Structure formats: C-alpha cells, structure tokens
Amino acid sequence: MAFCLPELLSQLNWKGSLRQVFESVPGDGRQFDEPQLIPLFRRLGYTATPVKALLDQLTAADLPGLFLGGNGWAFVLTEQGPAAVHGFDGAKQTFGIVERSPTSGTYYTFREGLEGVADGSSDGATMPSSEGGFWEGVCNRRWAVPLL
C-alpha cells in the first residue's frame, strides 16, 4: 500500500510537500497499513471514508480512490471503462488495467479541507536520511525529485 501513496496524492491534486508526507507516515513507513490510513490522510488535510465494496460496483463518481483487496492488494483507481478500471497497482508498482469483476475489498474515498496537520507538524515521525531509505525510494519513483 505504501507504493500507492504518491500516486493517490497526485490524483487528489495534493499540494503539500514531500516533507509533510515523511512527517505524516508512522515510523519509517515499512509497516504502514490500513488502520493507519485514515489518521495519515487526516494529517495531510483529508477525510478518508472506507466502504466495503465490489470492484465492479464502483462508478466514475467514486474516483479517484484506493481499493484494498484480499492479500494486501492495493490499487489506486484513476479511470473507469465499461469492462475495466485503470490505475496504479501498488504490488507491481506500475499503471495498469484491472478487469471489472466482483472482487470484494475496502474502497477509500477522500475529501479535502477538513482539519488536519497539513501545516507540517508531525506525530514524532522523522524524515529518512538523504542517503537512502524506504520513503525516499517510494516518493522518488513517483515524483522524481531528490529529498531536501
């Protein structure tokens, strides 16, 4: 799921800094999981709303969003076609197409502008060193910018 975060923020037209992402993600991000998703987005200035859903029941009005299926599968849905949905596959770390099927999971929609800690304050998380680190790799793959 961590690899989906940069693409999801991009799809939401988030205007914050990479530092805010680093400071908002719990720990070093390697253990980032579903229970931490709602608090993370609250710190970035969004409300995340989870609903149990079937992939083939989502509509264009539900996009963009994050679909979490079984076995930890995470997919950022960006477009919808008649037979497939388009988006970013977190496991493969690539954009792709997924057939619209009755795959069950949790779908997160996001709404901007509610109270958050998007002012740059943190909950004790520290930014990884510029010599490397998990989040540097994740974010640099998407945004292709060096850490400050």
mmCIF file with all atom_site columns, C-alpha atoms in Angstrom:
data_model
loop_
_atom_site.group_PDB
_atom_site.id
_atom_site.type_symbol
_atom_site.label_atom_id
_atom_site.label_alt_id
_atom_site.label_comp_id
_atom_site.label_asym_id
_atom_site.label_entity_id
_atom_site.label_seq_id
_atom_site.pdbx_PDB_ins_code
_atom_site.Cartn_x
_atom_site.Cartn_y
_atom_site.Cartn_z
_atom_site.occupancy
_atom_site.B_iso_or_equiv
_atom_site.pdbx_formal_charge
_atom_site.auth_seq_id
_atom_site.auth_comp_id
_atom_site.auth_asym_id
_atom_site.auth_atom_id
_atom_site.pdbx_PDB_model_num
ATOM 1   C CA . MET A 1 1   ? 0.000   0.000   0.000   1.00 0.00 ? 1   MET A CA 1
ATOM 2   C CA . ALA A 1 2   ? 2.884   2.374   0.659   1.00 0.00 ? 2   ALA A CA 1
ATOM 3   C CA . PHE A 1 3   ? 3.774   2.448   -3.034  1.00 0.00 ? 3   PHE A CA 1
ATOM 4   C CA . CYS A 1 4   ? 0.262   3.741   -3.826  1.00 0.00 ? 4   CYS A CA 1
ATOM 5   C CA . LEU A 1 5   ? 0.585   6.838   -1.648  1.00 0.00 ? 5   LEU A CA 1
ATOM 6   C CA . PRO A 1 6   ? 2.424   9.130   -4.115  1.00 0.00 ? 6   PRO A CA 1
ATOM 7   C CA . GLU A 1 7   ? 0.049   8.277   -6.972  1.00 0.00 ? 7   GLU A CA 1
ATOM 8   C CA . LEU A 1 8   ? -3.009  8.694   -4.776  1.00 0.00 ? 8   LEU A CA 1
ATOM 9   C CA . LEU A 1 9   ? -1.829  12.114  -3.576  1.00 0.00 ? 9   LEU A CA 1
ATOM 10  C CA . SER A 1 10  ? -1.154  13.089  -7.180  1.00 0.00 ? 10  SER A CA 1
ATOM 11  C CA . GLN A 1 11  ? -4.653  12.009  -8.233  1.00 0.00 ? 11  GLN A CA 1
ATOM 12  C CA . LEU A 1 12  ? -6.112  14.055  -5.361  1.00 0.00 ? 12  LEU A CA 1
ATOM 13  C CA . ASN A 1 13  ? -4.150  17.110  -6.585  1.00 0.00 ? 13  ASN A CA 1
ATOM 14  C CA . TRP A 1 14  ? -2.486  17.389  -3.208  1.00 0.00 ? 14  TRP A CA 1
ATOM 15  C CA . LYS A 1 15  ? -0.289  20.485  -2.984  1.00 0.00 ? 15  LYS A CA 1
ATOM 16  C CA . GLY A 1 16  ? 1.803   19.684  0.078   1.00 0.00 ? 16  GLY A CA 1
ATOM 17  C CA . SER A 1 17  ? 5.499   18.937  0.332   1.00 0.00 ? 17  SER A CA 1
ATOM 18  C CA . LEU A 1 18  ? 7.377   15.664  0.449   1.00 0.00 ? 18  LEU A CA 1
ATOM 19  C CA . ARG A 1 19  ? 8.465   16.599  3.964   1.00 0.00 ? 19  ARG A CA 1
ATOM 20  C CA . GLN A 1 20  ? 4.809   16.569  5.045   1.00 0.00 ? 20  GLN A CA 1
ATOM 21  C CA . VAL A 1 21  ? 4.444   13.036  3.691   1.00 0.00 ? 21  VAL A CA 1
ATOM 22  C CA . PHE A 1 22  ? 7.555   11.861  5.544   1.00 0.00 ? 22  PHE A CA 1
ATOM 23  C CA . GLU A 1 23  ? 6.431   13.502  8.761   1.00 0.00 ? 23  GLU A CA 1
ATOM 24  C CA . SER A 1 24  ? 2.881   12.137  8.478   1.00 0.00 ? 24  SER A CA 1
ATOM 25  C CA . VAL A 1 25  ? 3.715   8.496   7.811   1.00 0.00 ? 25  VAL A CA 1
ATOM 26  C CA . PRO A 1 26  ? 4.084   6.487   11.018  1.00 0.00 ? 26  PRO A CA 1
ATOM 27  C CA . GLY A 1 27  ? 7.597   5.222   11.765  1.00 0.00 ? 27  GLY A CA 1
ATOM 28  C CA . ASP A 1 28  ? 9.709   4.587   8.698   1.00 0.00 ? 28  ASP A CA 1
ATOM 29  C CA . GLY A 1 29  ? 6.700   3.581   6.592   1.00 0.00 ? 29  GLY A CA 1
ATOM 30  C CA . ARG A 1 30  ? 7.616   -0.044  6.172   1.00 0.00 ? 30  ARG A CA 1
ATOM 31  C CA . GLN A 1 31  ? 4.778   -1.139  8.444   1.00 0.00 ? 31  GLN A CA 1
ATOM 32  C CA . PHE A 1 32  ? 2.274   1.337   7.021   1.00 0.00 ? 32  PHE A CA 1
ATOM 33  C CA . ASP A 1 33  ? -1.050  -0.483  6.847   1.00 0.00 ? 33  ASP A CA 1
ATOM 34  C CA . GLU A 1 34  ? -4.798  0.003   6.580   1.00 0.00 ? 34  GLU A CA 1
ATOM 35  C CA . PRO A 1 35  ? -5.530  1.077   10.197  1.00 0.00 ? 35  PRO A CA 1
ATOM 36  C CA . GLN A 1 36  ? -3.034  3.933   9.758   1.00 0.00 ? 36  GLN A CA 1
ATOM 37  C CA . LEU A 1 37  ? -4.605  5.174   6.517   1.00 0.00 ? 37  LEU A CA 1
ATOM 38  C CA . ILE A 1 38  ? -7.348  7.384   8.000   1.00 0.00 ? 38  ILE A CA 1
ATOM 39  C CA . PRO A 1 39  ? -5.068  9.142   10.530  1.00 0.00 ? 39  PRO A CA 1
ATOM 40  C CA . LEU A 1 40  ? -2.391  9.622   7.853   1.00 0.00 ? 40  LEU A CA 1
ATOM 41  C CA . PHE A 1 41  ? -4.773  11.367  5.474   1.00 0.00 ? 41  PHE A CA 1
ATOM 42  C CA . ARG A 1 42  ? -6.223  13.435  8.311   1.00 0.00 ? 42  ARG A CA 1
ATOM 43  C CA . ARG A 1 43  ? -2.701  14.738  8.967   1.00 0.00 ? 43  ARG A CA 1
ATOM 44  C CA . LEU A 1 44  ? -2.430  15.584  5.249   1.00 0.00 ? 44  LEU A CA 1
ATOM 45  C CA . GLY A 1 45  ? -5.717  17.504  5.306   1.00 0.00 ? 45  GLY A CA 1
ATOM 46  C CA . TYR A 1 46  ? -8.201  14.894  4.019   1.00 0.00 ? 46  TYR A CA 1
ATOM 47  C CA . THR A 1 47  ? -11.020 12.800  5.341   1.00 0.00 ? 47  THR A CA 1
ATOM 48  C CA . ALA A 1 48  ? -10.755 9.183   4.215   1.00 0.00 ? 48  ALA A CA 1
ATOM 49  C CA . THR A 1 49  ? -14.018 7.255   4.144   1.00 0.00 ? 49  THR A CA 1
ATOM 50  C CA . PRO A 1 50  ? -13.885 3.460   3.871   1.00 0.00 ? 50  PRO A CA 1
ATOM 51  C CA . VAL A 1 51  ? -16.731 1.395   2.437   1.00 0.00 ? 51  VAL A CA 1
ATOM 52  C CA . LYS A 1 52  ? -16.958 -2.311  1.761   1.00 0.00 ? 52  LYS A CA 1
ATOM 53  C CA . ALA A 1 53  ? -17.327 -2.605  -1.997  1.00 0.00 ? 53  ALA A CA 1
ATOM 54  C CA . LEU A 1 54  ? -17.114 -4.821  -5.012  1.00 0.00 ? 54  LEU A CA 1
ATOM 55  C CA . LEU A 1 55  ? -14.735 -3.607  -7.684  1.00 0.00 ? 55  LEU A CA 1
ATOM 56  C CA . ASP A 1 56  ? -17.378 -3.913  -10.404 1.00 0.00 ? 56  ASP A CA 1
ATOM 57  C CA . GLN A 1 57  ? -19.851 -1.708  -8.487  1.00 0.00 ? 57  GLN A CA 1
ATOM 58  C CA . LEU A 1 58  ? -17.679 1.410   -8.318  1.00 0.00 ? 58  LEU A CA 1
ATOM 59  C CA . THR A 1 59  ? -18.677 4.283   -10.580 1.00 0.00 ? 59  THR A CA 1
ATOM 60  C CA . ALA A 1 60  ? -16.836 7.221   -12.117 1.00 0.00 ? 60  ALA A CA 1
ATOM 61  C CA . ALA A 1 61  ? -18.233 9.407   -9.316  1.00 0.00 ? 61  ALA A CA 1
ATOM 62  C CA . ASP A 1 62  ? -16.207 7.309   -6.832  1.00 0.00 ? 62  ASP A CA 1
ATOM 63  C CA . LEU A 1 63  ? -12.860 8.152   -8.482  1.00 0.00 ? 63  LEU A CA 1
ATOM 64  C CA . PRO A 1 64  ? -10.104 8.664   -7.620  1.00 0.00 ? 64  PRO A CA 1
ATOM 65  C CA . GLY A 1 65  ? -9.805  6.342   -4.678  1.00 0.00 ? 65  GLY A CA 1
ATOM 66  C CA . LEU A 1 66  ? -7.903  3.475   -3.132  1.00 0.00 ? 66  LEU A CA 1
ATOM 67  C CA . PHE A 1 67  ? -9.167  -0.105  -3.390  1.00 0.00 ? 67  PHE A CA 1
ATOM 68  C CA . LEU A 1 68  ? -7.733  -2.597  -0.915  1.00 0.00 ? 68  LEU A CA 1
ATOM 69  C CA . GLY A 1 69  ? -8.498  -6.185  -1.824  1.00 0.00 ? 69  GLY A CA 1
ATOM 70  C CA . GLY A 1 70  ? -7.547  -9.501  -0.320  1.00 0.00 ? 70  GLY A CA 1
ATOM 71  C CA . ASN A 1 71  ? -3.937  -10.498 0.308   1.00 0.00 ? 71  ASN A CA 1
ATOM 72  C CA . GLY A 1 72  ? -2.858  -6.869  0.712   1.00 0.00 ? 72  GLY A CA 1
ATOM 73  C CA . TRP A 1 73  ? -3.598  -5.923  -2.912  1.00 0.00 ? 73  TRP A CA 1
ATOM 74  C CA . ALA A 1 74  ? -3.795  -2.118  -3.243  1.00 0.00 ? 74  ALA A CA 1
ATOM 75  C CA . PHE A 1 75  ? -4.884  -0.272  -6.374  1.00 0.00 ? 75  PHE A CA 1
ATOM 76  C CA . VAL A 1 76  ? -5.367  3.467   -6.963  1.00 0.00 ? 76  VAL A CA 1
ATOM 77  C CA . LEU A 1 77  ? -8.367  3.779   -9.264  1.00 0.00 ? 77  LEU A CA 1
ATOM 78  C CA . THR A 1 78  ? -7.996  6.670   -11.677 1.00 0.00 ? 78  THR A CA 1
ATOM 79  C CA . GLU A 1 79  ? -10.350 5.951   -14.622 1.00 0.00 ? 79  GLU A CA 1
ATOM 80  C CA . GLN A 1 80  ? -13.212 3.664   -15.369 1.00 0.00 ? 80  GLN A CA 1
ATOM 81  C CA . GLY A 1 81  ? -14.138 1.984   -18.594 1.00 0.00 ? 81  GLY A CA 1
ATOM 82  C CA . PRO A 1 82  ? -17.041 -0.299  -19.454 1.00 0.00 ? 82  PRO A CA 1
ATOM 83  C CA . ALA A 1 83  ? -15.095 -3.506  -18.847 1.00 0.00 ? 83  ALA A CA 1
ATOM 84  C CA . ALA A 1 84  ? -12.096 -2.389  -16.777 1.00 0.00 ? 84  ALA A CA 1
ATOM 85  C CA . VAL A 1 85  ? -10.724 0.148   -14.343 1.00 0.00 ? 85  VAL A CA 1
ATOM 86  C CA . HIS A 1 86  ? -7.432  1.936   -14.851 1.00 0.00 ? 86  HIS A CA 1
ATOM 87  C CA . GLY A 1 87  ? -4.993  2.873   -12.172 1.00 0.00 ? 87  GLY A CA 1
ATOM 88  C CA . PHE A 1 88  ? -1.815  2.220   -10.273 1.00 0.00 ? 88  PHE A CA 1
ATOM 89  C CA . ASP A 1 89  ? -1.093  -1.258  -8.920  1.00 0.00 ? 89  ASP A CA 1
ATOM 90  C CA . GLY A 1 90  ? 0.873   -0.948  -5.689  1.00 0.00 ? 90  GLY A CA 1
ATOM 91  C CA . ALA A 1 91  ? 2.188   -4.518  -5.790  1.00 0.00 ? 91  ALA A CA 1
ATOM 92  C CA . LYS A 1 92  ? 3.518   -4.246  -9.343  1.00 0.00 ? 92  LYS A CA 1
ATOM 93  C CA . GLN A 1 93  ? 4.393   -0.544  -8.942  1.00 0.00 ? 93  GLN A CA 1
ATOM 94  C CA . THR A 1 94  ? 3.046   0.130   -12.412 1.00 0.00 ? 94  THR A CA 1
ATOM 95  C CA . PHE A 1 95  ? -0.013  1.605   -14.073 1.00 0.00 ? 95  PHE A CA 1
ATOM 96  C CA . GLY A 1 96  ? -2.390  -0.940  -15.459 1.00 0.00 ? 96  GLY A CA 1
ATOM 97  C CA . ILE A 1 97  ? -5.881  -2.086  -16.208 1.00 0.00 ? 97  ILE A CA 1
ATOM 98  C CA . VAL A 1 98  ? -7.923  -4.388  -13.998 1.00 0.00 ? 98  VAL A CA 1
ATOM 99  C CA . GLU A 1 99  ? -10.974 -6.202  -15.297 1.00 0.00 ? 99  GLU A CA 1
ATOM 100 C CA . ARG A 1 100 ? -14.199 -5.103  -13.632 1.00 0.00 ? 100 ARG A CA 1
ATOM 101 C CA . SER A 1 101 ? -15.062 -8.108  -11.509 1.00 0.00 ? 101 SER A CA 1
ATOM 102 C CA . PRO A 1 102 ? -16.916 -8.831  -8.281  1.00 0.00 ? 102 PRO A CA 1
ATOM 103 C CA . THR A 1 103 ? -13.660 -8.638  -6.298  1.00 0.00 ? 103 THR A CA 1
ATOM 104 C CA . SER A 1 104 ? -14.505 -7.597  -2.752  1.00 0.00 ? 104 SER A CA 1
ATOM 105 C CA . GLY A 1 105 ? -12.487 -5.214  -0.646  1.00 0.00 ? 105 GLY A CA 1
ATOM 106 C CA . THR A 1 106 ? -12.476 -1.874  1.081   1.00 0.00 ? 106 THR A CA 1
ATOM 107 C CA . TYR A 1 107 ? -12.674 1.246   -1.041  1.00 0.00 ? 107 TYR A CA 1
ATOM 108 C CA . TYR A 1 108 ? -11.473 4.581   0.327   1.00 0.00 ? 108 TYR A CA 1
ATOM 109 C CA . THR A 1 109 ? -12.769 7.876   -0.974  1.00 0.00 ? 109 THR A CA 1
ATOM 110 C CA . PHE A 1 110 ? -11.126 11.138  0.064   1.00 0.00 ? 110 PHE A CA 1
ATOM 111 C CA . ARG A 1 111 ? -12.405 14.625  0.728   1.00 0.00 ? 111 ARG A CA 1
ATOM 112 C CA . GLU A 1 112 ? -10.095 17.615  1.111   1.00 0.00 ? 112 GLU A CA 1
ATOM 113 C CA . GLY A 1 113 ? -10.209 20.507  3.512   1.00 0.00 ? 113 GLY A CA 1
ATOM 114 C CA . LEU A 1 114 ? -11.014 19.109  6.909   1.00 0.00 ? 114 LEU A CA 1
ATOM 115 C CA . GLU A 1 115 ? -8.912  19.619  9.989   1.00 0.00 ? 115 GLU A CA 1
ATOM 116 C CA . GLY A 1 116 ? -5.535  18.058  9.620   1.00 0.00 ? 116 GLY A CA 1
ATOM 117 C CA . VAL A 1 117 ? -1.944  18.592  10.464  1.00 0.00 ? 117 VAL A CA 1
ATOM 118 C CA . ALA A 1 118 ? -1.107  19.672  6.942   1.00 0.00 ? 118 ALA A CA 1
ATOM 119 C CA . ASP A 1 119 ? 0.784   22.624  8.408   1.00 0.00 ? 119 ASP A CA 1
ATOM 120 C CA . GLY A 1 120 ? 3.891   20.471  8.668   1.00 0.00 ? 120 GLY A CA 1
ATOM 121 C CA . SER A 1 121 ? 3.657   19.376  12.305  1.00 0.00 ? 121 SER A CA 1
ATOM 122 C CA . SER A 1 122 ? 4.351   15.746  12.984  1.00 0.00 ? 122 SER A CA 1
ATOM 123 C CA . ASP A 1 123 ? 3.493   12.994  15.398  1.00 0.00 ? 123 ASP A CA 1
ATOM 124 C CA . GLY A 1 124 ? 7.104   12.159  16.108  1.00 0.00 ? 124 GLY A CA 1
ATOM 125 C CA . ALA A 1 125 ? 7.954   10.689  12.717  1.00 0.00 ? 125 ALA A CA 1
ATOM 126 C CA . THR A 1 126 ? 11.307  11.612  11.305  1.00 0.00 ? 126 THR A CA 1
ATOM 127 C CA . MET A 1 127 ? 12.326  12.150  7.738   1.00 0.00 ? 127 MET A CA 1
ATOM 128 C CA . PRO A 1 128 ? 14.637  9.450   6.425   1.00 0.00 ? 128 PRO A CA 1
ATOM 129 C CA . SER A 1 129 ? 18.217  10.336  5.699   1.00 0.00 ? 129 SER A CA 1
ATOM 130 C CA . SER A 1 130 ? 19.134  11.572  2.246   1.00 0.00 ? 130 SER A CA 1
ATOM 131 C CA . GLU A 1 131 ? 21.457  8.588   1.927   1.00 0.00 ? 131 GLU A CA 1
ATOM 132 C CA . GLY A 1 132 ? 18.513  6.359   1.176   1.00 0.00 ? 132 GLY A CA 1
ATOM 133 C CA . GLY A 1 133 ? 15.593  4.834   2.925   1.00 0.00 ? 133 GLY A CA 1
ATOM 134 C CA . PHE A 1 134 ? 12.259  3.339   2.193   1.00 0.00 ? 134 PHE A CA 1
ATOM 135 C CA . TRP A 1 135 ? 10.245  6.534   1.693   1.00 0.00 ? 135 TRP A CA 1
ATOM 136 C CA . GLU A 1 136 ? 12.881  8.196   -0.425  1.00 0.00 ? 136 GLU A CA 1
ATOM 137 C CA . GLY A 1 137 ? 12.639  5.287   -2.827  1.00 0.00 ? 137 GLY A CA 1
ATOM 138 C CA . VAL A 1 138 ? 8.845   5.288   -2.856  1.00 0.00 ? 138 VAL A CA 1
ATOM 139 C CA . CYS A 1 139 ? 8.487   9.010   -3.465  1.00 0.00 ? 139 CYS A CA 1
ATOM 140 C CA . ASN A 1 140 ? 11.352  9.360   -5.894  1.00 0.00 ? 140 ASN A CA 1
ATOM 141 C CA . ARG A 1 141 ? 9.820   6.686   -8.114  1.00 0.00 ? 141 ARG A CA 1
ATOM 142 C CA . ARG A 1 142 ? 6.696   8.789   -8.475  1.00 0.00 ? 142 ARG A CA 1
ATOM 143 C CA . TRP A 1 143 ? 7.815   12.379  -8.151  1.00 0.00 ? 143 TRP A CA 1
ATOM 144 C CA . ALA A 1 144 ? 11.381  12.003  -9.402  1.00 0.00 ? 144 ALA A CA 1
ATOM 145 C CA . VAL A 1 145 ? 12.722  14.727  -7.149  1.00 0.00 ? 145 VAL A CA 1
ATOM 146 C CA . PRO A 1 146 ? 15.549  14.494  -4.643  1.00 0.00 ? 146 PRO A CA 1
ATOM 147 C CA . LEU A 1 147 ? 14.962  14.792  -0.931  1.00 0.00 ? 147 LEU A CA 1
ATOM 148 C CA . LEU A 1 148 ? 15.912  18.009  0.790   1.00 0.00 ? 148 LEU A CA 1
#
